[in-house]
mmCIF file of C-alpha atoms in Angstrom:
data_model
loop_
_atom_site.group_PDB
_atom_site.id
_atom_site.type_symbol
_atom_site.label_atom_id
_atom_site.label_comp_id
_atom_site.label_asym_id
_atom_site.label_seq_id
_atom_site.Cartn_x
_atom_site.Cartn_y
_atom_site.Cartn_z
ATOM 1 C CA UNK A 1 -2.926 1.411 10.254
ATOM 2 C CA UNK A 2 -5.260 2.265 13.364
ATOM 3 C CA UNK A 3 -8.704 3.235 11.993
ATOM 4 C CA UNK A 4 -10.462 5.965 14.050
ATOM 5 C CA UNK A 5 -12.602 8.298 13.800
ATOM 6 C CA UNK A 6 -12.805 11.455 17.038
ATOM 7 C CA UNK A 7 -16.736 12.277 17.636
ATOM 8 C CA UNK A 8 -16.307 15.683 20.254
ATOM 9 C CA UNK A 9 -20.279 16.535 20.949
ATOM 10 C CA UNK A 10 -19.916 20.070 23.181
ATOM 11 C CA UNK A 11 -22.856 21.503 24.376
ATOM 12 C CA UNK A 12 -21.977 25.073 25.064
ATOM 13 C CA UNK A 13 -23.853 28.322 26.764
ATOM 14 C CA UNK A 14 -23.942 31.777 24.813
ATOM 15 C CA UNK A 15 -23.603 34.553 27.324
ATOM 16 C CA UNK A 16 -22.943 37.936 26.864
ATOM 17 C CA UNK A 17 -20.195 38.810 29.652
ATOM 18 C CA UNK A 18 -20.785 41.434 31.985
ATOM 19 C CA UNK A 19 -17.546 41.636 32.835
ATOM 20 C CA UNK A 20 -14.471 43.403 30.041
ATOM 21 C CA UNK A 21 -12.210 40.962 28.240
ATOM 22 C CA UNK A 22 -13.818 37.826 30.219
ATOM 23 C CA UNK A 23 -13.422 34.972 27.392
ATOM 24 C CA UNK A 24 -16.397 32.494 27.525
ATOM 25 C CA UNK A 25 -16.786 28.719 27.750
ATOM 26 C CA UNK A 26 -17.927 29.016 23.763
ATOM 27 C CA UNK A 27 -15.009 31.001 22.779
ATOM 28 C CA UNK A 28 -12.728 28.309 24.728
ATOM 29 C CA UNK A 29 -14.651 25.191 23.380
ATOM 30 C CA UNK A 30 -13.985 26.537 19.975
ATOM 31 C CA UNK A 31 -10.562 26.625 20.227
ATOM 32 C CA UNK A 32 -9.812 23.442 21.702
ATOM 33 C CA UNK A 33 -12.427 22.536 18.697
ATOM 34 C CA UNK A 34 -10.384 24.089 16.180
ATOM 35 C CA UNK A 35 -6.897 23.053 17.626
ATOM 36 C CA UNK A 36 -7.881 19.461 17.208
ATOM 37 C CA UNK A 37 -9.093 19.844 13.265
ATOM 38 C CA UNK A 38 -5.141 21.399 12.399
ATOM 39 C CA UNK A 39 -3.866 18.556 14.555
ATOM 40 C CA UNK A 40 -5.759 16.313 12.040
ATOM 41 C CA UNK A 41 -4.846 18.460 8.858
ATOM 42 C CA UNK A 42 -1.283 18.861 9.414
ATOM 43 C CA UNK A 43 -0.808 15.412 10.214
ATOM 44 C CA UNK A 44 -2.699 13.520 7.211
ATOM 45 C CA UNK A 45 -0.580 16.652 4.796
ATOM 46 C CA UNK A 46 2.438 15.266 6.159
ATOM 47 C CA UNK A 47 1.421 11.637 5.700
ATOM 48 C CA UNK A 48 0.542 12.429 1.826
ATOM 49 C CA UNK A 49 3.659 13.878 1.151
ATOM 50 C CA UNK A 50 5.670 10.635 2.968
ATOM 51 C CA UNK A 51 3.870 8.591 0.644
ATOM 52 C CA UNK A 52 4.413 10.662 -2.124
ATOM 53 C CA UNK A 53 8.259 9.901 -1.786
ATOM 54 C CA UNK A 54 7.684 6.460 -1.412
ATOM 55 C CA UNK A 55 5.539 6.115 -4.527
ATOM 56 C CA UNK A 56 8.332 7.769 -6.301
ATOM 57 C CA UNK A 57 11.190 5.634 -4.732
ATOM 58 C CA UNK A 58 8.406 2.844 -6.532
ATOM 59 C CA UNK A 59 8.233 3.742 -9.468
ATOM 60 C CA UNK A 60 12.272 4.560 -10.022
ATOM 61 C CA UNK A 61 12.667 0.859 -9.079
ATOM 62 C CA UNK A 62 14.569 1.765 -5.871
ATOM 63 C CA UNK A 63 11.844 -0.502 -3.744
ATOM 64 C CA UNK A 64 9.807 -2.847 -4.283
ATOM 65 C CA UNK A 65 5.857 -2.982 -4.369
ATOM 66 C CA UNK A 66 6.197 -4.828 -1.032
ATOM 67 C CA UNK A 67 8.353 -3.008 0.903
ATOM 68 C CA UNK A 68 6.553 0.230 -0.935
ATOM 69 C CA UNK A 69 3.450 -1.508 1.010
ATOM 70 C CA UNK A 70 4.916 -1.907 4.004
ATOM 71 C CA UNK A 71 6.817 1.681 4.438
ATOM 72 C CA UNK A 72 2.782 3.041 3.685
ATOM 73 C CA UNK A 73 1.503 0.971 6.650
ATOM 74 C CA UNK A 74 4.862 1.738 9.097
ATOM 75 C CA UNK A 75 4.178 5.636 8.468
ATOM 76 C CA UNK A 76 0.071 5.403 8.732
ATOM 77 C CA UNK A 77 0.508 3.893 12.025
ATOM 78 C CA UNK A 78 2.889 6.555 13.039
ATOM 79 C CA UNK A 79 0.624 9.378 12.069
ATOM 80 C CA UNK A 80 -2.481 7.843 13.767
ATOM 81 C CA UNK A 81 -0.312 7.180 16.770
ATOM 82 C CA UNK A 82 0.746 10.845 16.891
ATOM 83 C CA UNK A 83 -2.703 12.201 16.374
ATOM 84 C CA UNK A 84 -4.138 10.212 18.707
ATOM 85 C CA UNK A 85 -1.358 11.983 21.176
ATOM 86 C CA UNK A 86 -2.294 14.909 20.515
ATOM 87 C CA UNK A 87 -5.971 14.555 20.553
ATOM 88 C CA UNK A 88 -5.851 13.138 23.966
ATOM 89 C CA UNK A 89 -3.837 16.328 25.374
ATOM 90 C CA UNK A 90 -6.585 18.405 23.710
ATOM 91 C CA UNK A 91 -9.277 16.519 25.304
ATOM 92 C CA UNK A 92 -7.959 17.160 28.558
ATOM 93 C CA UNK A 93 -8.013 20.543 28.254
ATOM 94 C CA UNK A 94 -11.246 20.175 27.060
ATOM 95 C CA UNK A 95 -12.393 18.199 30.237
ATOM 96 C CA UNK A 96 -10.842 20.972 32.230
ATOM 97 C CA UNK A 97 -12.892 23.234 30.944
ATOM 98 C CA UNK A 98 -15.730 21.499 31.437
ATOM 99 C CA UNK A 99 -15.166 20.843 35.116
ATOM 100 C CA UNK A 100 -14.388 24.564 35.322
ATOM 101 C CA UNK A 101 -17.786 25.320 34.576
ATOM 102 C CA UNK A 102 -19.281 22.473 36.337
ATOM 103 C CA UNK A 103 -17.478 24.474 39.645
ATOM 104 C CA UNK A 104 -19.349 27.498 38.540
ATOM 105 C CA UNK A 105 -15.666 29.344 37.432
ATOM 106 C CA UNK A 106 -17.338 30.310 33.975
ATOM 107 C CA UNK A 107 -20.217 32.216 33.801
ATOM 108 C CA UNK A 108 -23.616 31.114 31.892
ATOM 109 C CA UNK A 109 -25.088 33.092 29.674
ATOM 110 C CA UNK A 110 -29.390 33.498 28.552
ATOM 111 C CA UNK A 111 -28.789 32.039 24.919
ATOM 112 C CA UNK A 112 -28.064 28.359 24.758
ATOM 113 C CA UNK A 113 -26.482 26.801 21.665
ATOM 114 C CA UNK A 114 -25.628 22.778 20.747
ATOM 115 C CA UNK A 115 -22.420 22.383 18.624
ATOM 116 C CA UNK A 116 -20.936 18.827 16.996
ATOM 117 C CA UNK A 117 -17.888 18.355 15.794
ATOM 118 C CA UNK A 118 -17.038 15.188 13.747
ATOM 119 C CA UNK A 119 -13.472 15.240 12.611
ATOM 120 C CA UNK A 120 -12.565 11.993 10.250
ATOM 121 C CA UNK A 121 -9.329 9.771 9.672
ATOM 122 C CA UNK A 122 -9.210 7.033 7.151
ATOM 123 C CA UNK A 123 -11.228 6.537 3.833
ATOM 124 C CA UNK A 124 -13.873 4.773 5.324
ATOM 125 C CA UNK A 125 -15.164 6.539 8.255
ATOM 126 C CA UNK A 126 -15.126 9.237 5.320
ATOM 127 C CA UNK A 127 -17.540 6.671 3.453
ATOM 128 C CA UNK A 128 -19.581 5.849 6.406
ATOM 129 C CA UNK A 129 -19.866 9.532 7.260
ATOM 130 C CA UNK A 130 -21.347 10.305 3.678
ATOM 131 C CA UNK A 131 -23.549 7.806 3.846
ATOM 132 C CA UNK A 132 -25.532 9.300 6.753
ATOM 133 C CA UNK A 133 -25.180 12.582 5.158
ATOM 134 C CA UNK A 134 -26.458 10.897 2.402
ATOM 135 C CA UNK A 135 -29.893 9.782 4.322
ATOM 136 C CA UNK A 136 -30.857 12.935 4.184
ATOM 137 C CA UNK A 137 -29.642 15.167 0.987
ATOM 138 C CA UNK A 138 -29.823 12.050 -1.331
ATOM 139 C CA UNK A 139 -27.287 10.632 -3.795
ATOM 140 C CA UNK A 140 -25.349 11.549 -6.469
ATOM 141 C CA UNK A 141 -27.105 10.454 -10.417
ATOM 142 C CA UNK A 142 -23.935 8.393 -10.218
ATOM 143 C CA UNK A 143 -23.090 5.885 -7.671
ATOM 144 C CA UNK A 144 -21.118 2.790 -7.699
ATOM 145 C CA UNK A 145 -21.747 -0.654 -6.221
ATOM 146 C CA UNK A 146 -19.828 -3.920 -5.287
ATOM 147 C CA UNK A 147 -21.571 -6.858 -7.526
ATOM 148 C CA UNK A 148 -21.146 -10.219 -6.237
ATOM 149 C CA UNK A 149 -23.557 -13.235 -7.247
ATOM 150 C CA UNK A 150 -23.235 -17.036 -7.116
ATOM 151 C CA UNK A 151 -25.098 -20.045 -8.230
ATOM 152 C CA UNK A 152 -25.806 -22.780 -9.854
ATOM 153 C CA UNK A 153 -23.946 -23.669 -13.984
ATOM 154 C CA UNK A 154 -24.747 -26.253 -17.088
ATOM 155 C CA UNK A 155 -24.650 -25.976 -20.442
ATOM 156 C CA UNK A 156 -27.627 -25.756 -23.175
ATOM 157 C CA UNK A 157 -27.944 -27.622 -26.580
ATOM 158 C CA UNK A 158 -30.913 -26.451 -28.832
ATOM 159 C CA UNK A 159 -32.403 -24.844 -25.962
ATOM 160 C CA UNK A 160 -32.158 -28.199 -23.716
ATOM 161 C CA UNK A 161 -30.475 -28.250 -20.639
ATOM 162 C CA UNK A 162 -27.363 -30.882 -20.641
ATOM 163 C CA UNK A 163 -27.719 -31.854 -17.007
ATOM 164 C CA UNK A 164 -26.988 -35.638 -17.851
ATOM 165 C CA UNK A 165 -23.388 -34.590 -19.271
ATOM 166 C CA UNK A 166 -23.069 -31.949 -16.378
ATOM 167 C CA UNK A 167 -23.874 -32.296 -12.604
ATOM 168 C CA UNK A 168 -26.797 -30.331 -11.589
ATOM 169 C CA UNK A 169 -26.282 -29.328 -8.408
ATOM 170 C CA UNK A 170 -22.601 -29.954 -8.330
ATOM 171 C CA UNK A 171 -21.934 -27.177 -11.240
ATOM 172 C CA UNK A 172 -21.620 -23.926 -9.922
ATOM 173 C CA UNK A 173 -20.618 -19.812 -11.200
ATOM 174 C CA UNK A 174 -19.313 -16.962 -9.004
ATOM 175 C CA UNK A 175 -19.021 -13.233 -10.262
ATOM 176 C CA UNK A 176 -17.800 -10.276 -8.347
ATOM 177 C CA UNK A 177 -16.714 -6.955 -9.714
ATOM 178 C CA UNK A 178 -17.327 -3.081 -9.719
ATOM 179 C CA UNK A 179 -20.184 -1.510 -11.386
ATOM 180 C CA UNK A 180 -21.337 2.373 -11.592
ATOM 181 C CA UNK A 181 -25.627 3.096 -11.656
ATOM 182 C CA UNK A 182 -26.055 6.578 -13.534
ATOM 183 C CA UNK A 183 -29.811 8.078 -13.479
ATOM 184 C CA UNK A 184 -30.857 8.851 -16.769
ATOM 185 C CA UNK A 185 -33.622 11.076 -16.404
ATOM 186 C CA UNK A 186 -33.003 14.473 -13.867
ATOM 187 C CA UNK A 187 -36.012 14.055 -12.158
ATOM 188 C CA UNK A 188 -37.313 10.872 -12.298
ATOM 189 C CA UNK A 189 -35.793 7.881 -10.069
ATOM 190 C CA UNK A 190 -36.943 4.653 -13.201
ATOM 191 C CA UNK A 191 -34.457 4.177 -15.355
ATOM 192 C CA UNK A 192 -30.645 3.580 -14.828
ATOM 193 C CA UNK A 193 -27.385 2.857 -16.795
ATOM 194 C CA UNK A 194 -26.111 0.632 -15.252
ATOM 195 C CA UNK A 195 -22.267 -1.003 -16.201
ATOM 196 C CA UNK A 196 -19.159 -1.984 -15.125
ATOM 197 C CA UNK A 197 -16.286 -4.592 -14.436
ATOM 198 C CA UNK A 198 -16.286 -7.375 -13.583
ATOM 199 C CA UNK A 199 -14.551 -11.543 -13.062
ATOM 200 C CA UNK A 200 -16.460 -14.594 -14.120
ATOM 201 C CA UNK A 201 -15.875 -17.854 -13.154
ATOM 202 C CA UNK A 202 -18.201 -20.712 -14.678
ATOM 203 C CA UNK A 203 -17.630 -24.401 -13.787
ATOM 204 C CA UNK A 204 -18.861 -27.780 -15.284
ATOM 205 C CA UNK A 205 -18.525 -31.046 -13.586
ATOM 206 C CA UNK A 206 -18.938 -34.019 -15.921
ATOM 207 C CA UNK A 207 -21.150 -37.111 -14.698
ATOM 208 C CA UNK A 208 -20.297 -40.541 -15.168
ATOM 209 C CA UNK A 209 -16.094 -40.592 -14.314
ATOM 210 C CA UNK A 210 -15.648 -38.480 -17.727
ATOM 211 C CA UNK A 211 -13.223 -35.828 -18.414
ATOM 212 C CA UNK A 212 -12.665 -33.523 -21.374
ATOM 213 C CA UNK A 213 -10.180 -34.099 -23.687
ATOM 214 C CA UNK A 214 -8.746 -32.399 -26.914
ATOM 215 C CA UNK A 215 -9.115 -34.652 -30.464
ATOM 216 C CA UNK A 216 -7.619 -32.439 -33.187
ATOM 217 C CA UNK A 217 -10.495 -29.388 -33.292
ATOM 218 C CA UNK A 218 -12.766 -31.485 -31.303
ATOM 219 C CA UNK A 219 -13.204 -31.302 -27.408
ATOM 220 C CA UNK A 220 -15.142 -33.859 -26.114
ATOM 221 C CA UNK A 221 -15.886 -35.992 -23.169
ATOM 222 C CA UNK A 222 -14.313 -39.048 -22.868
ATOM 223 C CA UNK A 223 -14.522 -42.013 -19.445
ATOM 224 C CA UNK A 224 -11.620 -41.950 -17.406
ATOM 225 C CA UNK A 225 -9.681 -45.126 -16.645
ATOM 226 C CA UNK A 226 -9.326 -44.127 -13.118
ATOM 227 C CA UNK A 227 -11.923 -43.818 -10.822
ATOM 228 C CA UNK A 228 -12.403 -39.568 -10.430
ATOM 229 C CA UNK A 229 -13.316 -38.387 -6.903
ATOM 230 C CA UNK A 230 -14.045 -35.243 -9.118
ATOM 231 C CA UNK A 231 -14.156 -33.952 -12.572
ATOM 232 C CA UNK A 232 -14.525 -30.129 -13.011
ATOM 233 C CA UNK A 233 -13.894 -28.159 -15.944
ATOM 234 C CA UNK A 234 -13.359 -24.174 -14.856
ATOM 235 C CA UNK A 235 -13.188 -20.964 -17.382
ATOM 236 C CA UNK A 236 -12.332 -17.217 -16.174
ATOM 237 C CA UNK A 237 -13.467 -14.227 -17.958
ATOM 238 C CA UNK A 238 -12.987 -10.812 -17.480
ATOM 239 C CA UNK A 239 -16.208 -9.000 -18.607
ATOM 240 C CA UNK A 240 -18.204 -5.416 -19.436
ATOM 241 C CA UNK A 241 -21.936 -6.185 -18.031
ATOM 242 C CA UNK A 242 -24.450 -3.575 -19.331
ATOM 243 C CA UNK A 243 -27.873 -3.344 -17.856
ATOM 244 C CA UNK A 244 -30.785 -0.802 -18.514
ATOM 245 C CA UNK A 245 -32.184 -0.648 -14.991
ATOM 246 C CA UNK A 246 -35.335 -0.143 -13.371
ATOM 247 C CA UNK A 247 -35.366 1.032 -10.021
ATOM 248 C CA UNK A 248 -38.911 1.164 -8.208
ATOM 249 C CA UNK A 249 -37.183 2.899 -5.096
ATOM 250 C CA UNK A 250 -39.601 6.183 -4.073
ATOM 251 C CA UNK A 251 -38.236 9.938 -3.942
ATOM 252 C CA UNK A 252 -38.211 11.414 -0.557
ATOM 253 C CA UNK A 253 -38.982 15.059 -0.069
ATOM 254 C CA UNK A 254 -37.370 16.990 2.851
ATOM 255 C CA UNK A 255 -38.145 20.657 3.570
ATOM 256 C CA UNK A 256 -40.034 21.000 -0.044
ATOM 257 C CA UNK A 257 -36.916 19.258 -1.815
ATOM 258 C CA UNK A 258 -36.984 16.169 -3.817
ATOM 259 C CA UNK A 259 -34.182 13.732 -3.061
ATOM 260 C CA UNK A 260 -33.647 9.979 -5.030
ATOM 261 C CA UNK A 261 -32.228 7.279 -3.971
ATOM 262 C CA UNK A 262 -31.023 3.350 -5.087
ATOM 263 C CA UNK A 263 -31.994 0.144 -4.336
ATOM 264 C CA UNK A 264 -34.174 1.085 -1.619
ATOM 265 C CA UNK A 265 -37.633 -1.243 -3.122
ATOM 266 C CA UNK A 266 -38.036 -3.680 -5.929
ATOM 267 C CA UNK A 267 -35.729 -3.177 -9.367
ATOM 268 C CA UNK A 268 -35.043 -5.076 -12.671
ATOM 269 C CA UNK A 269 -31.867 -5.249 -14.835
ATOM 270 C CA UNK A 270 -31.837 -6.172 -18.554
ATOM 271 C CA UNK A 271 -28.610 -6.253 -21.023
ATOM 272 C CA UNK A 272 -25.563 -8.463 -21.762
ATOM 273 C CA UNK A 273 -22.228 -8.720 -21.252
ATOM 274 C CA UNK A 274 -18.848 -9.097 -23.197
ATOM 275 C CA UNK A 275 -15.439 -10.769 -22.361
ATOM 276 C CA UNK A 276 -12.535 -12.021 -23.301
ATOM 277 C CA UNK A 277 -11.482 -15.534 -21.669
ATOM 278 C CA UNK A 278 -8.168 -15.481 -19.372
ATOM 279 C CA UNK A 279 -8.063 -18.931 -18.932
ATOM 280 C CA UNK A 280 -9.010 -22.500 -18.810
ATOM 281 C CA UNK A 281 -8.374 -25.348 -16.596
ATOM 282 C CA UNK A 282 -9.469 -28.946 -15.362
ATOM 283 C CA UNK A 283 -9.109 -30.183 -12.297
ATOM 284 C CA UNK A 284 -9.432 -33.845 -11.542
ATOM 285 C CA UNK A 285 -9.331 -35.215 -7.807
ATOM 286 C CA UNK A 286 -8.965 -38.979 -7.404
ATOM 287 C CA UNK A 287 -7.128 -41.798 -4.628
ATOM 288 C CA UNK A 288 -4.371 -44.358 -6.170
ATOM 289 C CA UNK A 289 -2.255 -46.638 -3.499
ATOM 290 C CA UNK A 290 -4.060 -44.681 -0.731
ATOM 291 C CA UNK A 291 -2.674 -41.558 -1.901
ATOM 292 C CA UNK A 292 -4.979 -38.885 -2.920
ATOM 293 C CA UNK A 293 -4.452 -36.484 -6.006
ATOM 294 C CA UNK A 294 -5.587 -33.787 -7.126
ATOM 295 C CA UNK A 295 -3.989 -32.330 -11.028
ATOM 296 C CA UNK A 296 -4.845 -28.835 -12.727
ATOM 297 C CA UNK A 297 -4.512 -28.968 -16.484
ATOM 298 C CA UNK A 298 -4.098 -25.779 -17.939
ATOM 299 C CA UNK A 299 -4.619 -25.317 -21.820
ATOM 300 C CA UNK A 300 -6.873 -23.589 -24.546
ATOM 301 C CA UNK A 301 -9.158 -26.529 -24.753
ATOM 302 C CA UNK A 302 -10.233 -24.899 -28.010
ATOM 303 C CA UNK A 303 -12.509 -22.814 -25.858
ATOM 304 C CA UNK A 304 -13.558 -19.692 -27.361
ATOM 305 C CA UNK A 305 -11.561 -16.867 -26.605
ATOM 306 C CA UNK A 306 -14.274 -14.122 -26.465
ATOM 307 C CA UNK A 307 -17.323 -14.391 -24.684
ATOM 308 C CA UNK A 308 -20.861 -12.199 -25.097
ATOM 309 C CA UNK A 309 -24.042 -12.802 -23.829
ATOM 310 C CA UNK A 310 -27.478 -11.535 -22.034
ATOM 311 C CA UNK A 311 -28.722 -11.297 -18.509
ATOM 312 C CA UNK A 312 -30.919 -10.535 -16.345
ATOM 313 C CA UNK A 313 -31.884 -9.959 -12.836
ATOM 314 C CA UNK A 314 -34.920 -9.182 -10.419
ATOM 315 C CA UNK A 315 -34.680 -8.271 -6.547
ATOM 316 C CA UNK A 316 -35.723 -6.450 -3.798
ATOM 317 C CA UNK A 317 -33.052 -3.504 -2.862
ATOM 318 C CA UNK A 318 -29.506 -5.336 -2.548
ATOM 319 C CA UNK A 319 -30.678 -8.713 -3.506
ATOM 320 C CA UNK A 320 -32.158 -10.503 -6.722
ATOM 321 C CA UNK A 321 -32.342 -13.443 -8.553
ATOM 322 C CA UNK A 322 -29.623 -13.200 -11.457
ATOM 323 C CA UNK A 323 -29.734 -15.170 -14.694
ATOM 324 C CA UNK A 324 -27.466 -14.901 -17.632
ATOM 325 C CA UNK A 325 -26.697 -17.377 -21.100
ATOM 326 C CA UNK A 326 -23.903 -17.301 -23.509
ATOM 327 C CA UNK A 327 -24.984 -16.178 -27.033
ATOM 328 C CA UNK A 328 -21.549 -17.535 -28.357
ATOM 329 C CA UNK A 329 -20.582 -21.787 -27.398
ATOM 330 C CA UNK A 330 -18.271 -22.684 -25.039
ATOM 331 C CA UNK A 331 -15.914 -24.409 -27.635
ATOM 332 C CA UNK A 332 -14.560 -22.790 -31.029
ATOM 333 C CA UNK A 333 -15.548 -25.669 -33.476
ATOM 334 C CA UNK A 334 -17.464 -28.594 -31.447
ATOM 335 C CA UNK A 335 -19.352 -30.133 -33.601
ATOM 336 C CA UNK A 336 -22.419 -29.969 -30.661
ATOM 337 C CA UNK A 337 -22.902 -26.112 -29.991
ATOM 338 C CA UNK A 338 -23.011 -25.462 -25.871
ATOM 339 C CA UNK A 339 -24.054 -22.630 -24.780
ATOM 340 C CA UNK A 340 -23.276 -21.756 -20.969
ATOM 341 C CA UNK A 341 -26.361 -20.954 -19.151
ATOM 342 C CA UNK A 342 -26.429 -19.777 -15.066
ATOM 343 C CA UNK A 343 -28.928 -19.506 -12.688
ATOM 344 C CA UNK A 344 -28.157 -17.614 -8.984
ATOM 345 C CA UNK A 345 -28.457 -14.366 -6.656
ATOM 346 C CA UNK A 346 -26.803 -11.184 -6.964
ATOM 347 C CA UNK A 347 -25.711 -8.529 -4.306
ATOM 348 C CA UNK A 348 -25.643 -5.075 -5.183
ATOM 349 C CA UNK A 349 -23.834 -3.355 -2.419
ATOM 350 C CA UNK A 350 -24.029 0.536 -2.337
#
């Protein structure tokens, strides 16, 4: 699909004509103005109701989500190509115009006036353009962000960390997910609800050539016969995050109006999180007869299927330092009770 978005700046005279039914350069702007605003209309009307049918042909099984995906993109493309068409033939009529009253053909008029017209095609150039709009009338009490953090993983037993049975610096998390910031007071920008969605990943990597291995109830570490290029133990969870927020960022009045807005200055998150786990897997790397392998072992591992926890973070606007620990262990009925624990930065992208 061709992305684009038309920015027509005219800068027009206002005249009053002297002479009867004369129609002036503003009147003539206008309507190659508005001409190129149906063009846009009509054709994005059309393209809803072409993907309408597909969606139907869908979802009665006649297609599949592929070629669903593909017939989307084939008529997007057509649409932008015929707008873009017909733009271009408008814009030459508008560059007529203009060099018609470069040549002195139209008359000028006393009262000068500055129009812009910003027409928009595609979701995000609709984004982008609220965002500037947004710079000045300020946001919603709601807004929504894209979380991503990363960092470093180990485990905790009686409040120690395990990094002899765990890799330090080799033992890593990654997050990402969807998350909606509500004000909770009308007029005051401090405290936020903020929660969402989002897709955990925490790995281990066991020192000293071990593995983990399943003994009845038991999951425990155990020294590989072969010699392991890597060990790494990896869990998935799909979780709720809930944070009480404190946002430091400073109202802005314009023209006597009070206007808030996010992550603009220094903010702190506190709550917890809750999960269920979607799976488990080890991975173990390692060379044999000068052939290298690499084996994913999927199982339960006795690893606790629910997860809960708290967390915490502290930045400056998009960025802070993001901490979290796992209330519940990592295994159902271990004996030795580990608790994950991670340590990394967050991005919260407006």
């Amino acid at each position: 699909m061709k992305n684009f978005t038309i920015y027509l700046v005219i800068l027009i005279f206002l005249f009053v004509s002297k002479v009867m039914g004369q129609e002036t350069f503003e009147s003539k702007a206008r309507q190659i103005a508005n001409k190129i605003e149906k063009i846009t209309k009509e054709e994005k009307a059309t393209l809803k109701e072409e993907v309408e049918a597909v969606n139907v042909q869908l979802s009665e099984g006649k297609i599949t989500q592929e070629q669903a995906d593909k017939r989307k993109k084939e008529l997007a493309e057509v649409r932008a190509t015929i707008i873009e068409q017909k733009v271009t033939e408008a814009q030459n009529e508008l560059n007529d115009l203009v060099q018609q009253k470069v040549d002195g053909k139209i008359k000028e008029g006393d009262s000068i006036k500055k129009h812009t017209l910003v027409i928009h095609w595609n979701d995000k150039d609709w984004k982008d353009s609220r965002k500037r709009k947004d710079s000045i009338r300020g946001e919603k009490r709601t807004t929504s962000q894209f979380v991503f953090a990363a960092g470093l993983n180990n485990m905790m037993v009686d409040g120690k960390l395990q990094d002899s049975n765990y890799s330090f610096i080799g033992s890593h998390f990654y997050e990402w997910g969807f998350t909606y910031n509500s004000r909770l007071m009308k007029n005051d920008n401090l405290l936020h609800a903020k929660y969402g969605l989002s897709l955990m990943y925490n790995n281990i990597r066991p020192t000293d050539n071990r593995n983990f291995v399943v003994d009845g109830n038991q999951t425990v570490l155990q020294k590989n016969a072969i010699n392991l290029d890597e060990s790494r133990f990896r869990n998935v969870y799909i979780v709720l995050p809930v944070h009480l927020e404190f946002d430091f960022s400073k109202p802005k009045i314009v023209n006597g109006k009070t206007y808030f807005k996010t992550h603009q200055s220094f903010r702190f998150g506190i709550g917890g999180y809750a999960g269920i786990n979607v799976k488990s897997k080890q991975i173990l790397k390692y060379n044999q007869d000068d052939l290298d392998y690499k084996t994913r072992i999927k199982g339960d591992y006795n690893v606790n299927n629910f997860i809960y926890g708290l967390s915490s973070y502290i930045g400056y606007k998009e960025v802070s330092l993001y901490m979290k620990y796992d209330l519940n262990p990592l295994f159902q009925d271990n004996l030795v009770k580990e608790n994950n624990i991670s340590l990394g930065l967050r991005l919260d992208l407006n």
